[in-house]
Amino acid sequence: MGHRGRAAVMVVDDDASVREMLVEILQLSGLRVWCAANGRDALARLRCGDERPDAIVLDLEMPVMNGWQFRREQLRDPALADIPVLIASGSDPGAIHAHAHLRKPYCVDDLLGALEDLAARAPLDGDEAQAAVGGPEAHP
């Protein structure tokens, strides 16, 4: 992602071992990393923090606030809507828009490649963000 030593990634996953593994991998790749255990914690951290990540690695199946709910809330918030999201989950993301999707289990090279691809893409424009807010009703 861009300037490796300066780029930052937020990992949102309820599985502590997955979070720890991703932190280690991403830090070894020169990225700054911070984590959240669910969507609600991630939103709170994003909204009150002085920093914002260059990308978010998002699991879908989480307690408290799942990835689908997080993504809808993120896209409704103009200050957060343009942060690219890489869904990293064993679940099908359905109609919710993400910039990339990796199905668990995935390999490290695929993760790093997907993050590099995100860095090269333009953010969603307003119309795309509005269209992306929809999603499977089965995932409230």
PDB file of N, CA, C and O in Angstrom, residues 67-95:
ATOM      1  N   GLY A  67     -20.098  -7.795  10.293  1.00  0.00           N
ATOM      2  CA  GLY A  67     -19.468  -7.065   9.198  1.00  0.00           C
ATOM      3  C   GLY A  67     -20.443  -6.401   8.250  1.00  0.00           C
ATOM      4  O   GLY A  67     -20.178  -5.316   7.728  1.00  0.00           O
ATOM      5  N   TRP A  68     -21.575  -7.036   8.007  1.00  0.00           N
ATOM      6  CA  TRP A  68     -22.593  -6.427   7.135  1.00  0.00           C
ATOM      7  C   TRP A  68     -23.113  -5.142   7.764  1.00  0.00           C
ATOM      8  O   TRP A  68     -23.244  -4.122   7.103  1.00  0.00           O
ATOM      9  N   GLN A  69     -23.421  -5.194   9.069  1.00  0.00           N
ATOM     10  CA  GLN A  69     -23.911  -4.008   9.776  1.00  0.00           C
ATOM     11  C   GLN A  69     -22.845  -2.913   9.801  1.00  0.00           C
ATOM     12  O   GLN A  69     -23.142  -1.741   9.582  1.00  0.00           O
ATOM     13  N   PHE A  70     -21.618  -3.310  10.087  1.00  0.00           N
ATOM     14  CA  PHE A  70     -20.526  -2.344  10.095  1.00  0.00           C
ATOM     15  C   PHE A  70     -20.421  -1.635   8.747  1.00  0.00           C
ATOM     16  O   PHE A  70     -20.330  -0.407   8.676  1.00  0.00           O
ATOM     17  N   ARG A  71     -20.427  -2.414   7.680  1.00  0.00           N
ATOM     18  CA  ARG A  71     -20.243  -1.846   6.345  1.00  0.00           C
ATOM     19  C   ARG A  71     -21.369  -0.881   6.000  1.00  0.00           C
ATOM     20  O   ARG A  71     -21.132   0.198   5.440  1.00  0.00           O
ATOM     21  N   ARG A  72     -22.613  -1.223   6.355  1.00  0.00           N
ATOM     22  CA  ARG A  72     -23.721  -0.297   6.103  1.00  0.00           C
ATOM     23  C   ARG A  72     -23.521   1.008   6.871  1.00  0.00           C
ATOM     24  O   ARG A  72     -23.714   2.095   6.323  1.00  0.00           O
ATOM     25  N   GLU A  73     -23.135   0.912   8.138  1.00  0.00           N
ATOM     26  CA  GLU A  73     -22.908   2.119   8.939  1.00  0.00           C
ATOM     27  C   GLU A  73     -21.730   2.926   8.413  1.00  0.00           C
ATOM     28  O   GLU A  73     -21.768   4.155   8.384  1.00  0.00           O
ATOM     29  N   GLN A  74     -20.674   2.231   8.010  1.00  0.00           N
ATOM     30  CA  GLN A  74     -19.509   2.923   7.469  1.00  0.00           C
ATOM     31  C   GLN A  74     -19.888   3.722   6.226  1.00  0.00           C
ATOM     32  O   GLN A  74     -19.501   4.874   6.074  1.00  0.00           O
ATOM     33  N   LEU A  75     -20.662   3.120   5.347  1.00  0.00           N
ATOM     34  CA  LEU A  75     -21.039   3.790   4.101  1.00  0.00           C
ATOM     35  C   LEU A  75     -22.015   4.940   4.318  1.00  0.00           C
ATOM     36  O   LEU A  75     -22.097   5.851   3.497  1.00  0.00           O
ATOM     37  N   ARG A  76     -22.735   4.919   5.418  1.00  0.00           N
ATOM     38  CA  ARG A  76     -23.658   6.017   5.741  1.00  0.00           C
ATOM     39  C   ARG A  76     -22.942   7.213   6.359  1.00  0.00           C
ATOM     40  O   ARG A  76     -23.520   8.291   6.459  1.00  0.00           O
ATOM     41  N   ASP A  77     -21.716   7.010   6.789  1.00  0.00           N
ATOM     42  CA  ASP A  77     -20.955   8.060   7.461  1.00  0.00           C
ATOM     43  C   ASP A  77     -19.998   8.702   6.447  1.00  0.00           C
ATOM     44  O   ASP A  77     -19.026   8.077   6.027  1.00  0.00           O
ATOM     45  N   PRO A  78     -20.261   9.943   6.033  1.00  0.00           N
ATOM     46  CA  PRO A  78     -19.426  10.576   5.010  1.00  0.00           C
ATOM     47  C   PRO A  78     -17.946  10.643   5.381  1.00  0.00           C
ATOM     48  O   PRO A  78     -17.089  10.624   4.507  1.00  0.00           O
ATOM     49  N   ALA A  79     -17.642  10.695   6.655  1.00  0.00           N
ATOM     50  CA  ALA A  79     -16.244  10.766   7.081  1.00  0.00           C
ATOM     51  C   ALA A  79     -15.527   9.422   6.954  1.00  0.00           C
ATOM     52  O   ALA A  79     -14.297   9.379   6.951  1.00  0.00           O
ATOM     53  N   LEU A  80     -16.286   8.334   6.828  1.00  0.00           N
ATOM     54  CA  LEU A  80     -15.693   6.996   6.787  1.00  0.00           C
ATOM     55  C   LEU A  80     -15.958   6.248   5.487  1.00  0.00           C
ATOM     56  O   LEU A  80     -15.303   5.242   5.201  1.00  0.00           O
ATOM     57  N   ALA A  81     -16.904   6.715   4.705  1.00  0.00           N
ATOM     58  CA  ALA A  81     -17.385   5.959   3.543  1.00  0.00           C
ATOM     59  C   ALA A  81     -16.303   5.651   2.521  1.00  0.00           C
ATOM     60  O   ALA A  81     -16.379   4.633   1.826  1.00  0.00           O
ATOM     61  N   ASP A  82     -15.297   6.489   2.420  1.00  0.00           N
ATOM     62  CA  ASP A  82     -14.299   6.281   1.376  1.00  0.00           C
ATOM     63  C   ASP A  82     -13.129   5.391   1.795  1.00  0.00           C
ATOM     64  O   ASP A  82     -12.223   5.147   1.000  1.00  0.00           O
ATOM     65  N   ILE A  83     -13.142   4.871   3.015  1.00  0.00           N
ATOM     66  CA  ILE A  83     -12.068   3.957   3.431  1.00  0.00           C
ATOM     67  C   ILE A  83     -12.307   2.608   2.759  1.00  0.00           C
ATOM     68  O   ILE A  83     -13.355   1.992   2.952  1.00  0.00           O
ATOM     69  N   PRO A  84     -11.355   2.135   1.959  1.00  0.00           N
ATOM     70  CA  PRO A  84     -11.544   0.858   1.266  1.00  0.00           C
ATOM     71  C   PRO A  84     -11.641  -0.313   2.233  1.00  0.00           C
ATOM     72  O   PRO A  84     -10.975  -0.337   3.276  1.00  0.00           O
ATOM     73  N   VAL A  85     -12.462  -1.292   1.861  1.00  0.00           N
ATOM     74  CA  VAL A  85     -12.691  -2.463   2.705  1.00  0.00           C
ATOM     75  C   VAL A  85     -12.353  -3.732   1.935  1.00  0.00           C
ATOM     76  O   VAL A  85     -12.801  -3.929   0.809  1.00  0.00           O
ATOM     77  N   LEU A  86     -11.568  -4.574   2.602  1.00  0.00           N
ATOM     78  CA  LEU A  86     -11.265  -5.917   2.127  1.00  0.00           C
ATOM     79  C   LEU A  86     -12.001  -6.874   3.046  1.00  0.00           C
ATOM     80  O   LEU A  86     -11.699  -6.941   4.234  1.00  0.00           O
ATOM     81  N   ILE A  87     -13.009  -7.556   2.527  1.00  0.00           N
ATOM     82  CA  ILE A  87     -13.716  -8.547   3.332  1.00  0.00           C
ATOM     83  C   ILE A  87     -12.880  -9.820   3.334  1.00  0.00           C
ATOM     84  O   ILE A  87     -12.509 -10.326   2.278  1.00  0.00           O
ATOM     85  N   ALA A  88     -12.572 -10.297   4.525  1.00  0.00           N
ATOM     86  CA  ALA A  88     -11.795 -11.520   4.712  1.00  0.00           C
ATOM     87  C   ALA A  88     -12.630 -12.438   5.592  1.00  0.00           C
ATOM     88  O   ALA A  88     -12.616 -12.326   6.810  1.00  0.00           O
ATOM     89  N   SER A  89     -13.398 -13.304   4.957  1.00  0.00           N
ATOM     90  CA  SER A  89     -14.386 -14.087   5.690  1.00  0.00           C
ATOM     91  C   SER A  89     -14.685 -15.382   4.955  1.00  0.00           C
ATOM     92  O   SER A  89     -14.525 -15.462   3.733  1.00  0.00           O
ATOM     93  N   GLY A  90     -15.151 -16.357   5.702  1.00  0.00           N
ATOM     94  CA  GLY A  90     -15.629 -17.581   5.088  1.00  0.00           C
ATOM     95  C   GLY A  90     -17.049 -17.424   4.569  1.00  0.00           C
ATOM     96  O   GLY A  90     -17.541 -18.267   3.837  1.00  0.00           O
ATOM     97  N   SER A  91     -17.703 -16.346   4.936  1.00  0.00           N
ATOM     98  CA  SER A  91     -19.088 -16.095   4.527  1.00  0.00           C
ATOM     99  C   SER A  91     -19.140 -15.317   3.224  1.00  0.00           C
ATOM    100  O   SER A  91     -18.260 -14.517   2.921  1.00  0.00           O
ATOM    101  N   ASP A  92     -20.218 -15.513   2.495  1.00  0.00           N
ATOM    102  CA  ASP A  92     -20.463 -14.777   1.262  1.00  0.00           C
ATOM    103  C   ASP A  92     -20.918 -13.372   1.636  1.00  0.00           C
ATOM    104  O   ASP A  92     -21.855 -13.209   2.412  1.00  0.00           O
ATOM    105  N   PRO A  93     -20.272 -12.337   1.082  1.00  0.00           N
ATOM    106  CA  PRO A  93     -20.663 -10.978   1.438  1.00  0.00           C
ATOM    107  C   PRO A  93     -22.025 -10.561   0.908  1.00  0.00           C
ATOM    108  O   PRO A  93     -22.571  -9.549   1.324  1.00  0.00           O
ATOM    109  N   GLY A  94     -22.606 -11.326  -0.015  1.00  0.00           N
ATOM    110  CA  GLY A  94     -23.903 -10.962  -0.560  1.00  0.00           C
ATOM    111  C   GLY A  94     -23.806  -9.688  -1.366  1.00  0.00           C
ATOM    112  O   GLY A  94     -22.826  -9.443  -2.058  1.00  0.00           O
ATOM    113  N   ALA A  95     -24.806  -8.835  -1.243  1.00  0.00           N
ATOM    114  CA  ALA A  95     -24.883  -7.620  -2.060  1.00  0.00           C
ATOM    115  C   ALA A  95     -24.095  -6.454  -1.474  1.00  0.00           C
ATOM    116  O   ALA A  95     -23.970  -5.422  -2.110  1.00  0.00           O
TER     117      ALA A  95
END
